[in-house]
Coordinates of C-alpha atoms in Angstrom, one line a residue:
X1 CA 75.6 -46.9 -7.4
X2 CA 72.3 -45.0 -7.8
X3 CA 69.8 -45.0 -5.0
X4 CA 72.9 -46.4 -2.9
X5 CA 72.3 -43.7 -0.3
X6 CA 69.0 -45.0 -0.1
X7 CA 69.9 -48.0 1.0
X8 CA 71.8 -47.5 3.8
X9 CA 70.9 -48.9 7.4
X10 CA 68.8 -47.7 9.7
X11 CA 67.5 -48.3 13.2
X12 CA 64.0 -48.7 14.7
X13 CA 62.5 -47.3 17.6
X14 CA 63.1 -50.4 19.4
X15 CA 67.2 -50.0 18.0
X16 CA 66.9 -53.2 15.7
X17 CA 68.3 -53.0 12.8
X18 CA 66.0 -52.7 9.5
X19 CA 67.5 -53.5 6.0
X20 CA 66.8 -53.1 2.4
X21 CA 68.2 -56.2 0.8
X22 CA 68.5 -55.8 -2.8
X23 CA 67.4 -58.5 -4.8
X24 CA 70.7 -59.3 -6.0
X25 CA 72.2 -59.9 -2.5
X26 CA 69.3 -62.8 -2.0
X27 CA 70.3 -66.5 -3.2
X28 CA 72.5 -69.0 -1.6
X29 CA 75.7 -68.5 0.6
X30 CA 78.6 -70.6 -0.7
X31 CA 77.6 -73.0 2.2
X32 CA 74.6 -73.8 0.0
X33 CA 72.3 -72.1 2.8
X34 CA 69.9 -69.2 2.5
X35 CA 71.2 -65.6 3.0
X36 CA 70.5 -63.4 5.8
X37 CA 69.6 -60.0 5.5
X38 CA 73.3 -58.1 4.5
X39 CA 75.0 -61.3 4.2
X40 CA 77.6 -61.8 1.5
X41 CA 78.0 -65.3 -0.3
X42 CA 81.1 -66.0 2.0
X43 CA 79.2 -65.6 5.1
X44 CA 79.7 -62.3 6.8
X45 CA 78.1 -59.6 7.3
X46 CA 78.5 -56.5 4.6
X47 CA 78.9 -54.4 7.0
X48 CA 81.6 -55.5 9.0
X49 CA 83.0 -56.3 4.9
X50 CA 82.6 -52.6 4.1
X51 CA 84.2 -51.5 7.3
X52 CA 86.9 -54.0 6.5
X53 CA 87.6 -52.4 2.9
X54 CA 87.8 -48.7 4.1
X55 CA 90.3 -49.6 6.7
X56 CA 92.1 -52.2 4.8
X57 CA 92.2 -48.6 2.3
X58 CA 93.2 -46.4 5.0
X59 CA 96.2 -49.1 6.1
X60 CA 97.4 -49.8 2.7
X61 CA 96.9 -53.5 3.0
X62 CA 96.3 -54.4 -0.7
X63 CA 95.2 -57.7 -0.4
X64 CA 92.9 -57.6 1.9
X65 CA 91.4 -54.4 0.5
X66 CA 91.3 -56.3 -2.9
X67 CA 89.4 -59.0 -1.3
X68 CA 86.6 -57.0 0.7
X69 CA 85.7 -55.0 -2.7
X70 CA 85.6 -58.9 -4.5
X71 CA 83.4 -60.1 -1.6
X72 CA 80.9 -57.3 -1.7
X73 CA 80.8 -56.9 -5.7
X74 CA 80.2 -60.8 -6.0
X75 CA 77.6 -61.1 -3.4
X76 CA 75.1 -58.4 -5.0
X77 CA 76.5 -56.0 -2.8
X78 CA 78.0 -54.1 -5.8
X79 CA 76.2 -50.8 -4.9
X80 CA 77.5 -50.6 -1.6
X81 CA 80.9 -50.9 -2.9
X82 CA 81.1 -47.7 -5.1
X83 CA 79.1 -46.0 -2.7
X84 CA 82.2 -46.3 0.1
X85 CA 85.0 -46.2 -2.6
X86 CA 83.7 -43.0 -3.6
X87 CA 83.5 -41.9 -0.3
X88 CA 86.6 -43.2 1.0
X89 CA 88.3 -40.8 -2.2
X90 CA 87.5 -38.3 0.1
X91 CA 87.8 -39.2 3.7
X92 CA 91.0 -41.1 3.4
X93 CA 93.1 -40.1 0.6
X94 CA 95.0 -37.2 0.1
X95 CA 93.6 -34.3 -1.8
X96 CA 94.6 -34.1 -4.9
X97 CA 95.2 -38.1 -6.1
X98 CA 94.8 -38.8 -9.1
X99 CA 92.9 -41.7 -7.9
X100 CA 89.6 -40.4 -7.9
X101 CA 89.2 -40.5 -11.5
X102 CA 90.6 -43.7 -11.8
X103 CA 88.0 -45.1 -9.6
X104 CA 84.9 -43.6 -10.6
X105 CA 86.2 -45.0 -14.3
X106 CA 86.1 -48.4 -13.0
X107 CA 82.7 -47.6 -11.1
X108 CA 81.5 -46.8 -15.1
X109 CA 82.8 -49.9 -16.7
X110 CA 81.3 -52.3 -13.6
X111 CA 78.0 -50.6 -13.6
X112 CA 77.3 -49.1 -16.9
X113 CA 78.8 -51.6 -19.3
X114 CA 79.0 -54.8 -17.5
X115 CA 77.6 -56.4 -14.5
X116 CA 78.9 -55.8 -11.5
X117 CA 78.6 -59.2 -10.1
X118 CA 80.1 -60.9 -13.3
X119 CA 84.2 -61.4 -14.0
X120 CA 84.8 -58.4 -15.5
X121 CA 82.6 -56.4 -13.0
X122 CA 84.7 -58.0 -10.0
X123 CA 87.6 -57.4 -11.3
X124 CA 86.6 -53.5 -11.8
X125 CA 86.5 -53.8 -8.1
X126 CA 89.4 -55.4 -7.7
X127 CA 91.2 -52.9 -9.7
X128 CA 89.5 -50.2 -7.8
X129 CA 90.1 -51.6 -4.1
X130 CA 93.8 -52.1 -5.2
X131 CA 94.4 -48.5 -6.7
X132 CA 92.6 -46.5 -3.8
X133 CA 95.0 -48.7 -1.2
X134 CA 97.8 -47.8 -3.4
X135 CA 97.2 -44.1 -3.0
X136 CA 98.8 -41.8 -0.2
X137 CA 95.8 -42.3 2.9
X138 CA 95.6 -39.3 5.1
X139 CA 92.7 -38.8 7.5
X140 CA 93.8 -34.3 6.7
X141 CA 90.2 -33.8 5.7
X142 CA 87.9 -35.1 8.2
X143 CA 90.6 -34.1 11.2
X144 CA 90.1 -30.2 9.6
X145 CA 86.5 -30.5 9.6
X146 CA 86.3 -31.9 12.7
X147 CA 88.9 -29.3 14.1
X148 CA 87.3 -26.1 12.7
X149 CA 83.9 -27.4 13.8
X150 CA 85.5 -27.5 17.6
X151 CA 87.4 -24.3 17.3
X152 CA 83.7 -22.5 15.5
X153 CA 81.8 -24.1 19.0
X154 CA 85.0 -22.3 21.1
X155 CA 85.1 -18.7 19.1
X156 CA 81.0 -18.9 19.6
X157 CA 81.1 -19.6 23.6
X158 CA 83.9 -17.2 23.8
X159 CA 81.7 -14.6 21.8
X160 CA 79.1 -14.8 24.1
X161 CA 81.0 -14.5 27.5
X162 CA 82.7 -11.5 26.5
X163 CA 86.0 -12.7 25.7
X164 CA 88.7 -13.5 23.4
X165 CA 89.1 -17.3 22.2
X166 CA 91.6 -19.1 23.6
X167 CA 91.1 -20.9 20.0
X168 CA 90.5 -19.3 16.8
X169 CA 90.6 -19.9 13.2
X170 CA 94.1 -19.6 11.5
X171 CA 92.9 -16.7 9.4
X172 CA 91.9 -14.3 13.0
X173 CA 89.3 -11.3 12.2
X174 CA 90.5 -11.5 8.5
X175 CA 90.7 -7.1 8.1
X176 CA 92.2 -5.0 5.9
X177 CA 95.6 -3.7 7.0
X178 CA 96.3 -7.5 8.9
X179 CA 98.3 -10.7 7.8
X180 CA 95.8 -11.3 5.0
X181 CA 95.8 -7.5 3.5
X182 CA 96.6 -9.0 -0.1
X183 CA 93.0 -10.4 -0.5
X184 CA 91.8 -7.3 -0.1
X185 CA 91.8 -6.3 -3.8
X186 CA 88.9 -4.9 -5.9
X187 CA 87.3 -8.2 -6.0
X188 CA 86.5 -7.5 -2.6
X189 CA 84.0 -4.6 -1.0
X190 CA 86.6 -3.5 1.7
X191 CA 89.7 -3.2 -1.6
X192 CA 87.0 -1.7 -3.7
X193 CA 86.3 1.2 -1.0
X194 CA 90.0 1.5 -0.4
X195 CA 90.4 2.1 -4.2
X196 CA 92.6 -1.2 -4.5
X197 CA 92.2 -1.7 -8.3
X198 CA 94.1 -3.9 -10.9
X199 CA 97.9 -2.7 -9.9
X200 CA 96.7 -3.6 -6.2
X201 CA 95.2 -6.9 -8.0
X202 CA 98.7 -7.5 -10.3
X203 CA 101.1 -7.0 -7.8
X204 CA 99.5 -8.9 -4.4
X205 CA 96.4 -10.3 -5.3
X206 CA 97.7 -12.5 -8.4
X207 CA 101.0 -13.7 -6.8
X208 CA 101.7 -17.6 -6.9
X209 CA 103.9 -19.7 -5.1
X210 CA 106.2 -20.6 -3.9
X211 CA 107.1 -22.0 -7.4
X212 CA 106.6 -19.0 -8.7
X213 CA 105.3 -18.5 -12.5
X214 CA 107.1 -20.8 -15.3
X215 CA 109.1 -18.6 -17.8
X216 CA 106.1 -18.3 -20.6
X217 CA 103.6 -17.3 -17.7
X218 CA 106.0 -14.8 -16.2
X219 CA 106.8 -13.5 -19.5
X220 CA 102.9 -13.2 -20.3
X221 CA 102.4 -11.6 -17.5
X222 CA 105.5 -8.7 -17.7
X223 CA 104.3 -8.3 -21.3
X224 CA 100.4 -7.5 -20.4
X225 CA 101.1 -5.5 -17.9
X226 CA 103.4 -3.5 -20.1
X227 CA 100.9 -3.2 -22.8
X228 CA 98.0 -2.2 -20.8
X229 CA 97.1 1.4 -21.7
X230 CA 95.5 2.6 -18.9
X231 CA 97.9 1.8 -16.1
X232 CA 102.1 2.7 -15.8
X233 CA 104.2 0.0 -13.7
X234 CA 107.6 0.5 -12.2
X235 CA 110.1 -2.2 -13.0
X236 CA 109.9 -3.0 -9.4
X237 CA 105.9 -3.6 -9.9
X238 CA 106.8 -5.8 -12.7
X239 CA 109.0 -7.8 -11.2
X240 CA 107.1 -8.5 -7.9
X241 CA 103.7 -9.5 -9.8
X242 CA 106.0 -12.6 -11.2
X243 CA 107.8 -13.0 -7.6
X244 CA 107.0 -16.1 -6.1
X245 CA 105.9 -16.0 -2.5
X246 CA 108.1 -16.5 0.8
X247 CA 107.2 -20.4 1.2
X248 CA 108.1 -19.7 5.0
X249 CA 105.3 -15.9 5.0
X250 CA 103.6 -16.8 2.4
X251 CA 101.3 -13.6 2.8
X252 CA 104.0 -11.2 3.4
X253 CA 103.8 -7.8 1.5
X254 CA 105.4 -4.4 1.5
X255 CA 103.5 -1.1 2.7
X256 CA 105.0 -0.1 -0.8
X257 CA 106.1 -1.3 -4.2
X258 CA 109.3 0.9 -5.7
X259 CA 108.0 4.8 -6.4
X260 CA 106.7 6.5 -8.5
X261 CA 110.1 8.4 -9.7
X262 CA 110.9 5.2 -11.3
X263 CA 107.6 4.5 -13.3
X264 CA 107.9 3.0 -16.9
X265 CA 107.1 6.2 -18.5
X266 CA 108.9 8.4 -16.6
X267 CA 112.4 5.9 -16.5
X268 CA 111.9 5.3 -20.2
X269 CA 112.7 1.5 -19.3
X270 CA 110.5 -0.4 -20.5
X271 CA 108.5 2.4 -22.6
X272 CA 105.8 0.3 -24.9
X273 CA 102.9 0.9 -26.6
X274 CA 100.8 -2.0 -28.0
X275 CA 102.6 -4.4 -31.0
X276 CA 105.8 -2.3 -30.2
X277 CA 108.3 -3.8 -27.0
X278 CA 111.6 -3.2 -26.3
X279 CA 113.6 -5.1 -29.5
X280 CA 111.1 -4.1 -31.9
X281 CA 109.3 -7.6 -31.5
X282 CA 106.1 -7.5 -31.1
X283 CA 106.2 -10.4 -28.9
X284 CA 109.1 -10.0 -26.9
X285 CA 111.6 -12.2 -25.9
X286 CA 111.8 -14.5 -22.7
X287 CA 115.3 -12.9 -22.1
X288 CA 113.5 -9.4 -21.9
X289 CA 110.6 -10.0 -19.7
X290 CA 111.3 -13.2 -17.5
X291 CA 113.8 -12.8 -15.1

């Protein structure tokens, strides 16, 4: 797949196509006659093939995707073929499949250990064709880009004229104080003047969800906090750093977290000092710290 980039098409002046035909796309069609330039052995051109394969990807038609990758990898074309699959991993599938690295395996096996053009080669492609129409195809990338790019061009004009965007990004001015307070921690130059430290951090900033933390992690995290000598948490901070979030408000938080009249040092719940919890052992139990 190297230099495949480079070997994309291009257009004149005039708008004719110009080519790069690699040597091993030149030879004989299966009709015995000489190739054109971006002709496959069956006859058609590669590019309508390629267009074929990412479609046939993006419809879930197995068969025909299967063929396409074949056609391409068996008519010295094998370049162009990685070159889309990898591409389509990202414009078509969802994010996230387990797919990708299936692929790019099969791209190593065709190109680095065999021939791509041989059996095993095509049936690398095969195999490859097959699993990325197998996946879940979703178009979610490309329509965000292709959205925020829109709504950037609206906030811009809007800007300009004085006004407020009748579209804007799903995240608004993005302050301190709004819908998005908690990612205004220390990490962050607005948290770090507002003197939003590591409770601000623990509590808001390192929630997960809506899952919420498995019983080890949630235990982990009760037990550090505990443990940490230089800040006191309330059983009502401890609890909400483990609390999943609201799958429904995701970024909801409180003005407030408990009080401080019911701080682990004053309460005498929960009173540690390092190597020393609650039952005497050191390491706790899951029964004490995960709830």
């Amino acid at each position: 797949m190297a230099d495949g980039d480079d070997r994309q098409a291009t257009f004149g002046s005039d708008g004719s196509l110009e080519t790069d035909t690699t040597p091993d796309a030149t030879g004989e069609n299966d009709f015995g006659e000489p190739k054109e330039p971006n002709e496959t052995d069956g006859g058609y051109n590669r590019y309508a093939v390629s267009s074929l394969l990412q479609k046939a990807v993006r419809r879930s038609d197995e068969e025909v995707a299967a063929w396409a990758a074949w056609e391409l990898s068996r008519s010295g074309y094998a370049w162009n073929l990685w070159d889309r699959l990898t591409l389509y991993i990202v414009e078509d599938l969802r994010a996230g499949s387990e797919v990708a690295l299936t692929i790019q395996r099969y791209e190593e096996l065709a190109t680095e250990r065999w021939e791509p053009a041989e059996w095993k080669g095509r049936l690398c492609a095969i195999h490859a064709a097959l699993a990325a129409a197998r996946a879940q195809s979703t178009r979610e990338g490309p329509n965000a880009d292709e959205y925020f790019r829109a709504v950037a061009d609206r906030r811009a004009e809007a800007r300009e004229r004085g006004e407020e965007p009748a579209h804007d990004f799903p995240v608004g001015d993005l302050e301190p104080g709004g819908e998005f307070d908690a990612v205004f921690d220390g990490h962050t130059g607005e948290g770090s003047r507002l003197g939003r430290g590591t409770e601000f951090f623990k509590t808001r900033g390192a929630r997960v969800g809506p899952e919420g933390e498995g019983e080890h992690s949630a235990r982990w995290q009760r037990l550090a906090m505990l443990l940490d000598e230089d800040h006191d948490y309330t059983e009502a901070e401890l609890d909400r750093a483990v609390e999943p979030v609201d799958p429904d408000d995701p970024w909801a938080e409180p003005e407030t977290i408990g009080g401080d009249a019911d701080r682990a040092d004053e309460s005498g719940e929960g009173d540690t000092t390092e190597g020393d919890t609650p039952d005497g052992d050191p390491h706790g139990s899951l029964s004490d710290f995960s709830e």
